Amino acid sequence: MALTIHTNYSSLLTQTNLNKTNNALAVNQQRLGTGLRINSSADDAAGLQIATRLGSQSKGMAVALRNVSDASSLLQTADGAFGEMTDILQRMKDIATQSANSTNGVDDRKSMQAEYNELGKELGNIMDNTSYAGEKLLGKNGETGKFKDPMGFQIGASKDEVLSLDVHLQAKGVGTKLSAVSTQYDPVRTTGAAVEVSSSGDANANIDKLTAALDAVGELRGQFGASINRLAHTANNLSNMKDNTEMARGRIMDADFASESAMSSKNSMLMQSGISMLKQTAQMPQMVMSLLG
């Protein structure tokens, strides 16, 4: 290499390497400061795109998990209401069965009729007023609450992950069966004879109707139970997918502190040695001048 004054090749080369080392050290410090391997698209363009997609999927699954919990709560509320209706109908059936026995007197059956009527009122109260988040679920005869229309629960991060539930016909059937076993359930009903258990014959005639009402409620509860069980499995699967998606995103985005610390130490030493060498290369023109002396 020729000795010159205008061009100090050693100095230029040292400056170039010093700039590279300084940039690398800045990246190390940024990663250690933020805890992220990718802080801009320039760090890893392809990795950032993949991580963004994984992050979007993970956030979507987190919202879906909340949706699943809300859907489960709604269905459990409805199932609890029908569970109480099952108990009421069973008691009404017991009363009808007891009243059908000829050992009872007139006063006995009057007492039974009074309890039967009150139980019928409570059936109406449950159908009318069972609510979730301020909205009625059932409504009279299953015709006015949330269940009168098909429901779709968003249980995943994509548009296709939907649990559909349509129990309108079952709810309507329950309402029809309840109207058949108690006038008090629907006090505005204007057709049909009052439902009585104050005579042996009337009581006996209602036993099969009460059994049919119990079956209708049981069928509807079966629909709720199946959906609740499915939602429980959905929640478990979503949690598993979300955890693993977060792990995959972390492997792309998170900084490896052990590696970055080692690289930071290395680049710091290179910076110091580069600065030291730059001082020495600055002396080369002076050495050239010594030849002229």
PDB file of C-alpha atoms in Angstrom:
ATOM      1  CA  MET A   1       0.000   0.000   0.000  1.00  0.00           C
ATOM      2  CA  ALA A   2       1.459   3.389  -0.961  1.00  0.00           C
ATOM      3  CA  LEU A   3       2.163   6.025   1.641  1.00  0.00           C
ATOM      4  CA  THR A   4       0.073   9.170   0.890  1.00  0.00           C
ATOM      5  CA  ILE A   5      -1.116  12.290   2.644  1.00  0.00           C
ATOM      6  CA  HIS A   6      -4.444  12.909   0.882  1.00  0.00           C
ATOM      7  CA  THR A   7      -5.916   9.418   1.324  1.00  0.00           C
ATOM      8  CA  ASN A   8      -5.487   7.626   4.648  1.00  0.00           C
ATOM      9  CA  TYR A   9      -6.830   4.201   3.736  1.00  0.00           C
ATOM     10  CA  SER A  10      -6.289   2.731   7.202  1.00  0.00           C
ATOM     11  CA  SER A  11      -8.237   5.579   8.774  1.00  0.00           C
ATOM     12  CA  LEU A  12     -11.132   5.229   6.321  1.00  0.00           C
ATOM     13  CA  LEU A  13     -11.327   1.478   6.853  1.00  0.00           C
ATOM     14  CA  THR A  14     -11.244   1.879  10.619  1.00  0.00           C
ATOM     15  CA  GLN A  15     -13.989   4.534  10.500  1.00  0.00           C
ATOM     16  CA  THR A  16     -16.199   2.294   8.383  1.00  0.00           C
ATOM     17  CA  ASN A  17     -15.834  -0.624  10.776  1.00  0.00           C
ATOM     18  CA  LEU A  18     -16.311   1.710  13.733  1.00  0.00           C
ATOM     19  CA  ASN A  19     -19.622   2.938  12.267  1.00  0.00           C
ATOM     20  CA  LYS A  20     -20.790  -0.647  11.745  1.00  0.00           C
ATOM     21  CA  THR A  21     -19.863  -1.553  15.306  1.00  0.00           C
ATOM     22  CA  ASN A  22     -21.595   1.566  16.642  1.00  0.00           C
ATOM     23  CA  ASN A  23     -24.806   0.693  14.760  1.00  0.00           C
ATOM     24  CA  ALA A  24     -24.695  -2.898  16.028  1.00  0.00           C
ATOM     25  CA  LEU A  25     -24.138  -1.673  19.594  1.00  0.00           C
ATOM     26  CA  ALA A  26     -27.102   0.699  19.260  1.00  0.00           C
ATOM     27  CA  VAL A  27     -29.285  -2.223  18.187  1.00  0.00           C
ATOM     28  CA  ASN A  28     -28.095  -4.294  21.156  1.00  0.00           C
ATOM     29  CA  GLN A  29     -28.842  -1.459  23.564  1.00  0.00           C
ATOM     30  CA  GLN A  30     -32.279  -0.869  22.037  1.00  0.00           C
ATOM     31  CA  ARG A  31     -33.199  -4.538  22.333  1.00  0.00           C
ATOM     32  CA  LEU A  32     -31.958  -4.712  25.913  1.00  0.00           C
ATOM     33  CA  GLY A  33     -33.857  -1.519  26.723  1.00  0.00           C
ATOM     34  CA  THR A  34     -37.179  -2.585  25.184  1.00  0.00           C
ATOM     35  CA  GLY A  35     -36.965  -6.343  25.652  1.00  0.00           C
ATOM     36  CA  LEU A  36     -37.934  -6.785  21.998  1.00  0.00           C
ATOM     37  CA  ARG A  37     -35.838  -8.279  19.221  1.00  0.00           C
ATOM     38  CA  ILE A  38     -37.913  -6.467  16.588  1.00  0.00           C
ATOM     39  CA  ASN A  39     -38.412  -2.775  17.271  1.00  0.00           C
ATOM     40  CA  SER A  40     -38.982  -1.692  13.676  1.00  0.00           C
ATOM     41  CA  SER A  41     -39.688  -3.352  10.367  1.00  0.00           C
ATOM     42  CA  ALA A  42     -36.031  -2.914   9.432  1.00  0.00           C
ATOM     43  CA  ASP A  43     -35.002  -5.330  12.189  1.00  0.00           C
ATOM     44  CA  ASP A  44     -36.842  -8.265  10.589  1.00  0.00           C
ATOM     45  CA  ALA A  45     -39.488  -7.415   7.994  1.00  0.00           C
ATOM     46  CA  ALA A  46     -40.714 -10.985   7.471  1.00  0.00           C
ATOM     47  CA  GLY A  47     -40.640 -11.740  11.196  1.00  0.00           C
ATOM     48  CA  LEU A  48     -42.635  -8.607  11.995  1.00  0.00           C
ATOM     49  CA  GLN A  49     -45.347  -9.600   9.509  1.00  0.00           C
ATOM     50  CA  ILE A  50     -45.619 -13.091  10.994  1.00  0.00           C
ATOM     51  CA  ALA A  51     -45.608 -11.754  14.557  1.00  0.00           C
ATOM     52  CA  THR A  52     -48.306  -9.196  13.714  1.00  0.00           C
ATOM     53  CA  ARG A  53     -50.514 -11.935  12.295  1.00  0.00           C
ATOM     54  CA  LEU A  54     -49.922 -14.123  15.349  1.00  0.00           C
ATOM     55  CA  GLY A  55     -50.648 -11.190  17.661  1.00  0.00           C
ATOM     56  CA  SER A  56     -53.913 -10.452  15.883  1.00  0.00           C
ATOM     57  CA  GLN A  57     -54.935 -14.096  16.156  1.00  0.00           C
ATOM     58  CA  SER A  58     -54.033 -14.199  19.846  1.00  0.00           C
ATOM     59  CA  LYS A  59     -56.032 -11.061  20.637  1.00  0.00           C
ATOM     60  CA  GLY A  60     -58.980 -12.441  18.699  1.00  0.00           C
ATOM     61  CA  MET A  61     -58.867 -15.653  20.719  1.00  0.00           C
ATOM     62  CA  ALA A  62     -58.723 -13.652  23.963  1.00  0.00           C
ATOM     63  CA  VAL A  63     -61.952 -11.868  22.984  1.00  0.00           C
ATOM     64  CA  ALA A  64     -63.469 -15.184  21.886  1.00  0.00           C
ATOM     65  CA  LEU A  65     -62.703 -16.602  25.334  1.00  0.00           C
ATOM     66  CA  ARG A  66     -64.712 -13.779  26.886  1.00  0.00           C
ATOM     67  CA  ASN A  67     -67.504 -14.445  24.404  1.00  0.00           C
ATOM     68  CA  VAL A  68     -67.524 -18.113  25.407  1.00  0.00           C
ATOM     69  CA  SER A  69     -67.742 -17.187  29.085  1.00  0.00           C
ATOM     70  CA  ASP A  70     -70.612 -14.783  28.400  1.00  0.00           C
ATOM     71  CA  ALA A  71     -72.457 -17.368  26.311  1.00  0.00           C
ATOM     72  CA  SER A  72     -72.011 -19.993  29.028  1.00  0.00           C
ATOM     73  CA  SER A  73     -73.359 -17.598  31.649  1.00  0.00           C
ATOM     74  CA  LEU A  74     -76.408 -16.815  29.514  1.00  0.00           C
ATOM     75  CA  LEU A  75     -77.188 -20.474  28.877  1.00  0.00           C
ATOM     76  CA  GLN A  76     -76.589 -21.419  32.508  1.00  0.00           C
ATOM     77  CA  THR A  77     -79.015 -18.687  33.547  1.00  0.00           C
ATOM     78  CA  ALA A  78     -81.665 -20.123  31.251  1.00  0.00           C
ATOM     79  CA  ASP A  79     -80.892 -23.677  32.323  1.00  0.00           C
ATOM     80  CA  GLY A  80     -81.160 -22.675  35.981  1.00  0.00           C
ATOM     81  CA  ALA A  81     -84.572 -21.158  35.322  1.00  0.00           C
ATOM     82  CA  PHE A  82     -85.811 -24.315  33.633  1.00  0.00           C
ATOM     83  CA  GLY A  83     -84.309 -26.377  36.407  1.00  0.00           C
ATOM     84  CA  GLU A  84     -86.532 -24.521  38.860  1.00  0.00           C
ATOM     85  CA  MET A  85     -89.483 -24.991  36.524  1.00  0.00           C
ATOM     86  CA  THR A  86     -88.767 -28.722  36.527  1.00  0.00           C
ATOM     87  CA  ASP A  87     -89.031 -28.754  40.326  1.00  0.00           C
ATOM     88  CA  ILE A  88     -92.266 -26.773  40.189  1.00  0.00           C
ATOM     89  CA  LEU A  89     -93.818 -29.056  37.572  1.00  0.00           C
ATOM     90  CA  GLN A  90     -92.796 -32.096  39.559  1.00  0.00           C
ATOM     91  CA  ARG A  91     -94.506 -30.658  42.625  1.00  0.00           C
ATOM     92  CA  MET A  92     -97.613 -29.883  40.554  1.00  0.00           C
ATOM     93  CA  LYS A  93     -97.611 -33.457  39.301  1.00  0.00           C
ATOM     94  CA  ASP A  94     -97.325 -34.708  42.873  1.00  0.00           C
ATOM     95  CA  ILE A  95    -100.300 -32.546  43.836  1.00  0.00           C
ATOM     96  CA  ALA A  96    -102.362 -33.809  40.891  1.00  0.00           C
ATOM     97  CA  THR A  97    -101.467 -37.396  41.703  1.00  0.00           C
ATOM     98  CA  GLN A  98    -102.382 -36.887  45.348  1.00  0.00           C
ATOM     99  CA  SER A  99    -105.640 -35.124  44.514  1.00  0.00           C
ATOM    100  CA  ALA A 100    -106.634 -37.925  42.141  1.00  0.00           C
ATOM    101  CA  ASN A 101    -106.822 -40.234  45.142  1.00  0.00           C
ATOM    102  CA  SER A 102    -110.395 -40.573  46.459  1.00  0.00           C
ATOM    103  CA  THR A 103    -109.238 -40.526  50.076  1.00  0.00           C
ATOM    104  CA  ASN A 104    -109.047 -36.725  49.933  1.00  0.00           C
ATOM    105  CA  GLY A 105    -111.911 -34.573  51.056  1.00  0.00           C
ATOM    106  CA  VAL A 106    -113.259 -31.337  49.545  1.00  0.00           C
ATOM    107  CA  ASP A 107    -111.239 -29.132  51.865  1.00  0.00           C
ATOM    108  CA  ASP A 108    -108.093 -31.118  51.170  1.00  0.00           C
ATOM    109  CA  ARG A 109    -108.482 -30.602  47.463  1.00  0.00           C
ATOM    110  CA  LYS A 110    -109.164 -26.870  47.944  1.00  0.00           C
ATOM    111  CA  SER A 111    -105.808 -26.550  49.661  1.00  0.00           C
ATOM    112  CA  MET A 112    -104.168 -28.539  46.894  1.00  0.00           C
ATOM    113  CA  GLN A 113    -105.819 -26.339  44.265  1.00  0.00           C
ATOM    114  CA  ALA A 114    -104.564 -23.197  46.012  1.00  0.00           C
ATOM    115  CA  GLU A 115    -100.977 -24.459  46.018  1.00  0.00           C
ATOM    116  CA  TYR A 116    -101.321 -25.673  42.436  1.00  0.00           C
ATOM    117  CA  ASN A 117    -102.481 -22.208  41.340  1.00  0.00           C
ATOM    118  CA  GLU A 118     -99.594 -20.449  43.075  1.00  0.00           C
ATOM    119  CA  LEU A 119     -97.117 -22.800  41.477  1.00  0.00           C
ATOM    120  CA  GLY A 120     -98.666 -22.007  38.094  1.00  0.00           C
ATOM    121  CA  LYS A 121     -98.184 -18.291  38.779  1.00  0.00           C
ATOM    122  CA  GLU A 122     -94.528 -18.886  39.538  1.00  0.00           C
ATOM    123  CA  LEU A 123     -94.124 -20.729  36.256  1.00  0.00           C
ATOM    124  CA  GLY A 124     -95.389 -17.601  34.511  1.00  0.00           C
ATOM    125  CA  ASN A 125     -93.100 -15.406  36.599  1.00  0.00           C
ATOM    126  CA  ILE A 126     -90.046 -17.438  35.628  1.00  0.00           C
ATOM    127  CA  MET A 127     -90.953 -17.435  31.935  1.00  0.00           C
ATOM    128  CA  ASP A 128     -91.705 -13.704  31.949  1.00  0.00           C
ATOM    129  CA  ASN A 129     -88.871 -12.351  34.071  1.00  0.00           C
ATOM    130  CA  THR A 130     -85.803 -14.562  33.707  1.00  0.00           C
ATOM    131  CA  SER A 131     -83.218 -12.097  32.355  1.00  0.00           C
ATOM    132  CA  TYR A 132     -79.561 -11.856  31.445  1.00  0.00           C
ATOM    133  CA  ALA A 133     -77.811  -8.473  31.363  1.00  0.00           C
ATOM    134  CA  GLY A 134     -81.189  -6.763  31.551  1.00  0.00           C
ATOM    135  CA  GLU A 135     -82.767  -8.631  28.639  1.00  0.00           C
ATOM    136  CA  LYS A 136     -85.570 -11.157  28.982  1.00  0.00           C
ATOM    137  CA  LEU A 137     -84.586 -14.628  27.834  1.00  0.00           C
ATOM    138  CA  LEU A 138     -87.868 -16.530  27.508  1.00  0.00           C
ATOM    139  CA  GLY A 139     -90.976 -14.387  27.529  1.00  0.00           C
ATOM    140  CA  LYS A 140     -94.535 -15.596  27.599  1.00  0.00           C
ATOM    141  CA  ASN A 141     -94.747 -18.886  25.717  1.00  0.00           C
ATOM    142  CA  GLY A 142     -91.164 -18.415  24.512  1.00  0.00           C
ATOM    143  CA  GLU A 143     -92.329 -15.832  21.967  1.00  0.00           C
ATOM    144  CA  THR A 144     -90.818 -12.536  23.156  1.00  0.00           C
ATOM    145  CA  GLY A 145     -87.406 -13.181  24.752  1.00  0.00           C
ATOM    146  CA  LYS A 146     -83.921 -13.491  23.274  1.00  0.00           C
ATOM    147  CA  PHE A 147     -84.541 -17.127  22.422  1.00  0.00           C
ATOM    148  CA  LYS A 148     -87.358 -16.287  20.018  1.00  0.00           C
ATOM    149  CA  ASP A 149     -84.691 -15.781  17.329  1.00  0.00           C
ATOM    150  CA  PRO A 150     -81.711 -17.979  16.428  1.00  0.00           C
ATOM    151  CA  MET A 151     -78.604 -17.020  18.360  1.00  0.00           C
ATOM    152  CA  GLY A 152     -75.007 -17.077  17.157  1.00  0.00           C
ATOM    153  CA  PHE A 153     -72.131 -17.091  19.628  1.00  0.00           C
ATOM    154  CA  GLN A 154     -68.765 -15.975  18.214  1.00  0.00           C
ATOM    155  CA  ILE A 155     -66.437 -18.543  19.765  1.00  0.00           C
ATOM    156  CA  GLY A 156     -63.266 -18.038  17.729  1.00  0.00           C
ATOM    157  CA  ALA A 157     -61.026 -15.503  16.025  1.00  0.00           C
ATOM    158  CA  SER A 158     -62.347 -16.269  12.518  1.00  0.00           C
ATOM    159  CA  LYS A 159     -65.772 -15.645  10.998  1.00  0.00           C
ATOM    160  CA  ASP A 160     -66.514 -19.362  10.656  1.00  0.00           C
ATOM    161  CA  GLU A 161     -66.129 -20.129  14.364  1.00  0.00           C
ATOM    162  CA  VAL A 162     -69.729 -19.619  15.461  1.00  0.00           C
ATOM    163  CA  LEU A 163     -71.936 -21.715  17.713  1.00  0.00           C
ATOM    164  CA  SER A 164     -75.539 -21.506  16.484  1.00  0.00           C
ATOM    165  CA  LEU A 165     -78.440 -22.127  18.825  1.00  0.00           C
ATOM    166  CA  ASP A 166     -82.092 -22.093  17.807  1.00  0.00           C
ATOM    167  CA  VAL A 167     -84.459 -23.198  20.576  1.00  0.00           C
ATOM    168  CA  HIS A 168     -87.461 -21.109  19.584  1.00  0.00           C
ATOM    169  CA  LEU A 169     -89.652 -24.079  18.760  1.00  0.00           C
ATOM    170  CA  GLN A 170     -88.710 -25.921  21.945  1.00  0.00           C
ATOM    171  CA  ALA A 171     -89.370 -22.804  24.065  1.00  0.00           C
ATOM    172  CA  LYS A 172     -92.676 -22.272  22.303  1.00  0.00           C
ATOM    173  CA  GLY A 173     -93.566 -25.915  22.916  1.00  0.00           C
ATOM    174  CA  VAL A 174     -92.781 -25.518  26.615  1.00  0.00           C
ATOM    175  CA  GLY A 175     -95.083 -22.503  26.765  1.00  0.00           C
ATOM    176  CA  THR A 176     -97.889 -24.430  25.102  1.00  0.00           C
ATOM    177  CA  LYS A 177     -97.492 -27.342  27.509  1.00  0.00           C
ATOM    178  CA  LEU A 178     -97.463 -25.004  30.514  1.00  0.00           C
ATOM    179  CA  SER A 179    -100.669 -23.320  29.352  1.00  0.00           C
ATOM    180  CA  ALA A 180    -102.284 -26.754  29.272  1.00  0.00           C
ATOM    181  CA  VAL A 181    -101.438 -27.552  32.879  1.00  0.00           C
ATOM    182  CA  SER A 182    -102.250 -24.240  34.587  1.00  0.00           C
ATOM    183  CA  THR A 183    -104.592 -21.397  33.771  1.00  0.00           C
ATOM    184  CA  GLN A 184    -102.631 -19.339  36.298  1.00  0.00           C
ATOM    185  CA  TYR A 185     -99.568 -19.622  34.084  1.00  0.00           C
ATOM    186  CA  ASP A 186    -101.381 -17.504  31.499  1.00  0.00           C
ATOM    187  CA  PRO A 187    -104.127 -15.590  33.352  1.00  0.00           C
ATOM    188  CA  VAL A 188    -105.208 -13.679  30.222  1.00  0.00           C
ATOM    189  CA  ARG A 189    -106.124 -16.874  28.422  1.00  0.00           C
ATOM    190  CA  THR A 190    -109.773 -16.666  27.382  1.00  0.00           C
ATOM    191  CA  THR A 191    -110.332 -20.060  25.803  1.00  0.00           C
ATOM    192  CA  GLY A 192    -110.460 -23.482  27.372  1.00  0.00           C
ATOM    193  CA  ALA A 193    -111.646 -24.608  30.761  1.00  0.00           C
ATOM    194  CA  ALA A 194    -109.752 -23.665  33.899  1.00  0.00           C
ATOM    195  CA  VAL A 195    -107.196 -26.240  34.914  1.00  0.00           C
ATOM    196  CA  GLU A 196    -108.454 -27.880  38.098  1.00  0.00           C
ATOM    197  CA  VAL A 197    -107.157 -30.491  40.490  1.00  0.00           C
ATOM    198  CA  SER A 198    -110.029 -30.037  42.928  1.00  0.00           C
ATOM    199  CA  SER A 199    -111.718 -33.233  41.791  1.00  0.00           C
ATOM    200  CA  SER A 200    -110.391 -36.727  41.321  1.00  0.00           C
ATOM    201  CA  GLY A 201    -111.217 -36.789  37.604  1.00  0.00           C
ATOM    202  CA  ASP A 202    -109.696 -33.389  36.819  1.00  0.00           C
ATOM    203  CA  ALA A 203    -106.563 -34.172  38.776  1.00  0.00           C
ATOM    204  CA  ASN A 204    -106.135 -37.514  37.061  1.00  0.00           C
ATOM    205  CA  ALA A 205    -106.557 -35.896  33.630  1.00  0.00           C
ATOM    206  CA  ASN A 206    -103.701 -33.468  34.354  1.00  0.00           C
ATOM    207  CA  ILE A 207    -101.118 -36.087  35.274  1.00  0.00           C
ATOM    208  CA  ASP A 208    -100.266 -36.904  31.656  1.00  0.00           C
ATOM    209  CA  LYS A 209    -100.246 -33.203  30.725  1.00  0.00           C
ATOM    210  CA  LEU A 210     -97.779 -32.466  33.506  1.00  0.00           C
ATOM    211  CA  THR A 211     -95.627 -35.370  32.358  1.00  0.00           C
ATOM    212  CA  ALA A 212     -95.639 -33.920  28.837  1.00  0.00           C
ATOM    213  CA  ALA A 213     -94.647 -30.495  30.221  1.00  0.00           C
ATOM    214  CA  LEU A 214     -91.808 -32.070  32.175  1.00  0.00           C
ATOM    215  CA  ASP A 215     -90.620 -33.843  29.028  1.00  0.00           C
ATOM    216  CA  ALA A 216     -90.722 -30.582  27.034  1.00  0.00           C
ATOM    217  CA  VAL A 217     -88.702 -28.751  29.677  1.00  0.00           C
ATOM    218  CA  GLY A 218     -86.246 -31.643  29.834  1.00  0.00           C
ATOM    219  CA  GLU A 219     -85.771 -31.562  26.063  1.00  0.00           C
ATOM    220  CA  LEU A 220     -85.042 -27.828  26.134  1.00  0.00           C
ATOM    221  CA  ARG A 221     -82.624 -28.247  29.030  1.00  0.00           C
ATOM    222  CA  GLY A 222     -80.885 -30.941  27.012  1.00  0.00           C
ATOM    223  CA  GLN A 223     -80.239 -28.388  24.261  1.00  0.00           C
ATOM    224  CA  PHE A 224     -78.823 -25.942  26.779  1.00  0.00           C
ATOM    225  CA  GLY A 225     -76.709 -28.612  28.448  1.00  0.00           C
ATOM    226  CA  ALA A 226     -75.215 -29.798  25.170  1.00  0.00           C
ATOM    227  CA  SER A 227     -74.274 -26.239  24.218  1.00  0.00           C
ATOM    228  CA  ILE A 228     -72.830 -25.508  27.669  1.00  0.00           C
ATOM    229  CA  ASN A 229     -70.665 -28.629  27.478  1.00  0.00           C
ATOM    230  CA  ARG A 230     -69.476 -27.694  23.995  1.00  0.00           C
ATOM    231  CA  LEU A 231     -68.593 -24.192  25.198  1.00  0.00           C
ATOM    232  CA  ALA A 232     -66.519 -25.657  28.020  1.00  0.00           C
ATOM    233  CA  HIS A 233     -64.458 -27.657  25.510  1.00  0.00           C
ATOM    234  CA  THR A 234     -64.245 -24.598  23.250  1.00  0.00           C
ATOM    235  CA  ALA A 235     -62.826 -22.540  26.110  1.00  0.00           C
ATOM    236  CA  ASN A 236     -60.191 -25.201  26.843  1.00  0.00           C
ATOM    237  CA  ASN A 237     -59.153 -25.359  23.193  1.00  0.00           C
ATOM    238  CA  LEU A 238     -59.032 -21.570  22.865  1.00  0.00           C
ATOM    239  CA  SER A 239     -56.827 -21.305  25.953  1.00  0.00           C
ATOM    240  CA  ASN A 240     -54.456 -23.906  24.543  1.00  0.00           C
ATOM    241  CA  MET A 241     -54.273 -22.230  21.121  1.00  0.00           C
ATOM    242  CA  LYS A 242     -53.840 -18.774  22.637  1.00  0.00           C
ATOM    243  CA  ASP A 243     -50.971 -19.893  24.895  1.00  0.00           C
ATOM    244  CA  ASN A 244     -49.097 -21.556  22.052  1.00  0.00           C
ATOM    245  CA  THR A 245     -49.720 -18.644  19.705  1.00  0.00           C
ATOM    246  CA  GLU A 246     -48.284 -16.264  22.288  1.00  0.00           C
ATOM    247  CA  MET A 247     -45.253 -18.525  22.642  1.00  0.00           C
ATOM    248  CA  ALA A 248     -44.715 -18.518  18.874  1.00  0.00           C
ATOM    249  CA  ARG A 249     -45.015 -14.732  18.718  1.00  0.00           C
ATOM    250  CA  GLY A 250     -42.638 -14.371  21.660  1.00  0.00           C
ATOM    251  CA  ARG A 251     -39.986 -16.428  19.931  1.00  0.00           C
ATOM    252  CA  ILE A 252     -40.081 -13.957  17.044  1.00  0.00           C
ATOM    253  CA  MET A 253     -40.502 -10.670  18.898  1.00  0.00           C
ATOM    254  CA  ASP A 254     -38.774 -11.088  22.271  1.00  0.00           C
ATOM    255  CA  ALA A 255     -35.114 -10.296  22.757  1.00  0.00           C
ATOM    256  CA  ASP A 256     -32.771 -13.018  24.003  1.00  0.00           C
ATOM    257  CA  PHE A 257     -31.130 -11.172  26.904  1.00  0.00           C
ATOM    258  CA  ALA A 258     -28.249 -13.620  27.240  1.00  0.00           C
ATOM    259  CA  SER A 259     -27.346 -13.329  23.566  1.00  0.00           C
ATOM    260  CA  GLU A 260     -27.881  -9.553  23.388  1.00  0.00           C
ATOM    261  CA  SER A 261     -25.842  -8.959  26.550  1.00  0.00           C
ATOM    262  CA  ALA A 262     -22.951 -10.969  25.122  1.00  0.00           C
ATOM    263  CA  MET A 263     -23.173  -9.132  21.789  1.00  0.00           C
ATOM    264  CA  SER A 264     -23.353  -5.784  23.588  1.00  0.00           C
ATOM    265  CA  SER A 265     -20.172  -6.555  25.522  1.00  0.00           C
ATOM    266  CA  LYS A 266     -18.436  -7.665  22.330  1.00  0.00           C
ATOM    267  CA  ASN A 267     -19.447  -4.552  20.396  1.00  0.00           C
ATOM    268  CA  SER A 268     -18.475  -2.278  23.285  1.00  0.00           C
ATOM    269  CA  MET A 269     -14.955  -3.757  23.253  1.00  0.00           C
ATOM    270  CA  LEU A 270     -14.807  -3.426  19.483  1.00  0.00           C
ATOM    271  CA  MET A 271     -15.826   0.231  19.802  1.00  0.00           C
ATOM    272  CA  GLN A 272     -13.055   0.881  22.287  1.00  0.00           C
ATOM    273  CA  SER A 273     -10.438  -0.911  20.177  1.00  0.00           C
ATOM    274  CA  GLY A 274     -11.673   0.836  17.022  1.00  0.00           C
ATOM    275  CA  ILE A 275     -11.374   4.250  18.623  1.00  0.00           C
ATOM    276  CA  SER A 276      -7.874   3.365  19.796  1.00  0.00           C
ATOM    277  CA  MET A 277      -6.864   2.235  16.306  1.00  0.00           C
ATOM    278  CA  LEU A 278      -8.395   5.364  14.773  1.00  0.00           C
ATOM    279  CA  LYS A 279      -6.041   7.446  16.878  1.00  0.00           C
ATOM    280  CA  GLN A 280      -3.097   5.461  15.551  1.00  0.00           C
ATOM    281  CA  THR A 281      -4.154   5.751  11.913  1.00  0.00           C
ATOM    282  CA  ALA A 282      -4.309   9.524  12.349  1.00  0.00           C
ATOM    283  CA  GLN A 283      -0.554   9.440  12.919  1.00  0.00           C
ATOM    284  CA  MET A 284       0.181   7.997   9.442  1.00  0.00           C
ATOM    285  CA  PRO A 285       0.389  11.416   7.646  1.00  0.00           C
ATOM    286  CA  GLN A 286       2.870  12.586  10.272  1.00  0.00           C
ATOM    287  CA  MET A 287       4.990   9.506   9.541  1.00  0.00           C
ATOM    288  CA  VAL A 288       4.966  10.461   5.847  1.00  0.00           C
ATOM    289  CA  MET A 289       6.115  13.965   6.712  1.00  0.00           C
ATOM    290  CA  SER A 290       9.078  12.490   8.585  1.00  0.00           C
ATOM    291  CA  LEU A 291      10.361  11.196   5.255  1.00  0.00           C
ATOM    292  CA  LEU A 292      10.658  14.806   4.038  1.00  0.00           C
ATOM    293  CA  GLY A 293      12.623  15.882   7.068  1.00  0.00           C
TER     294      GLY A 293
END
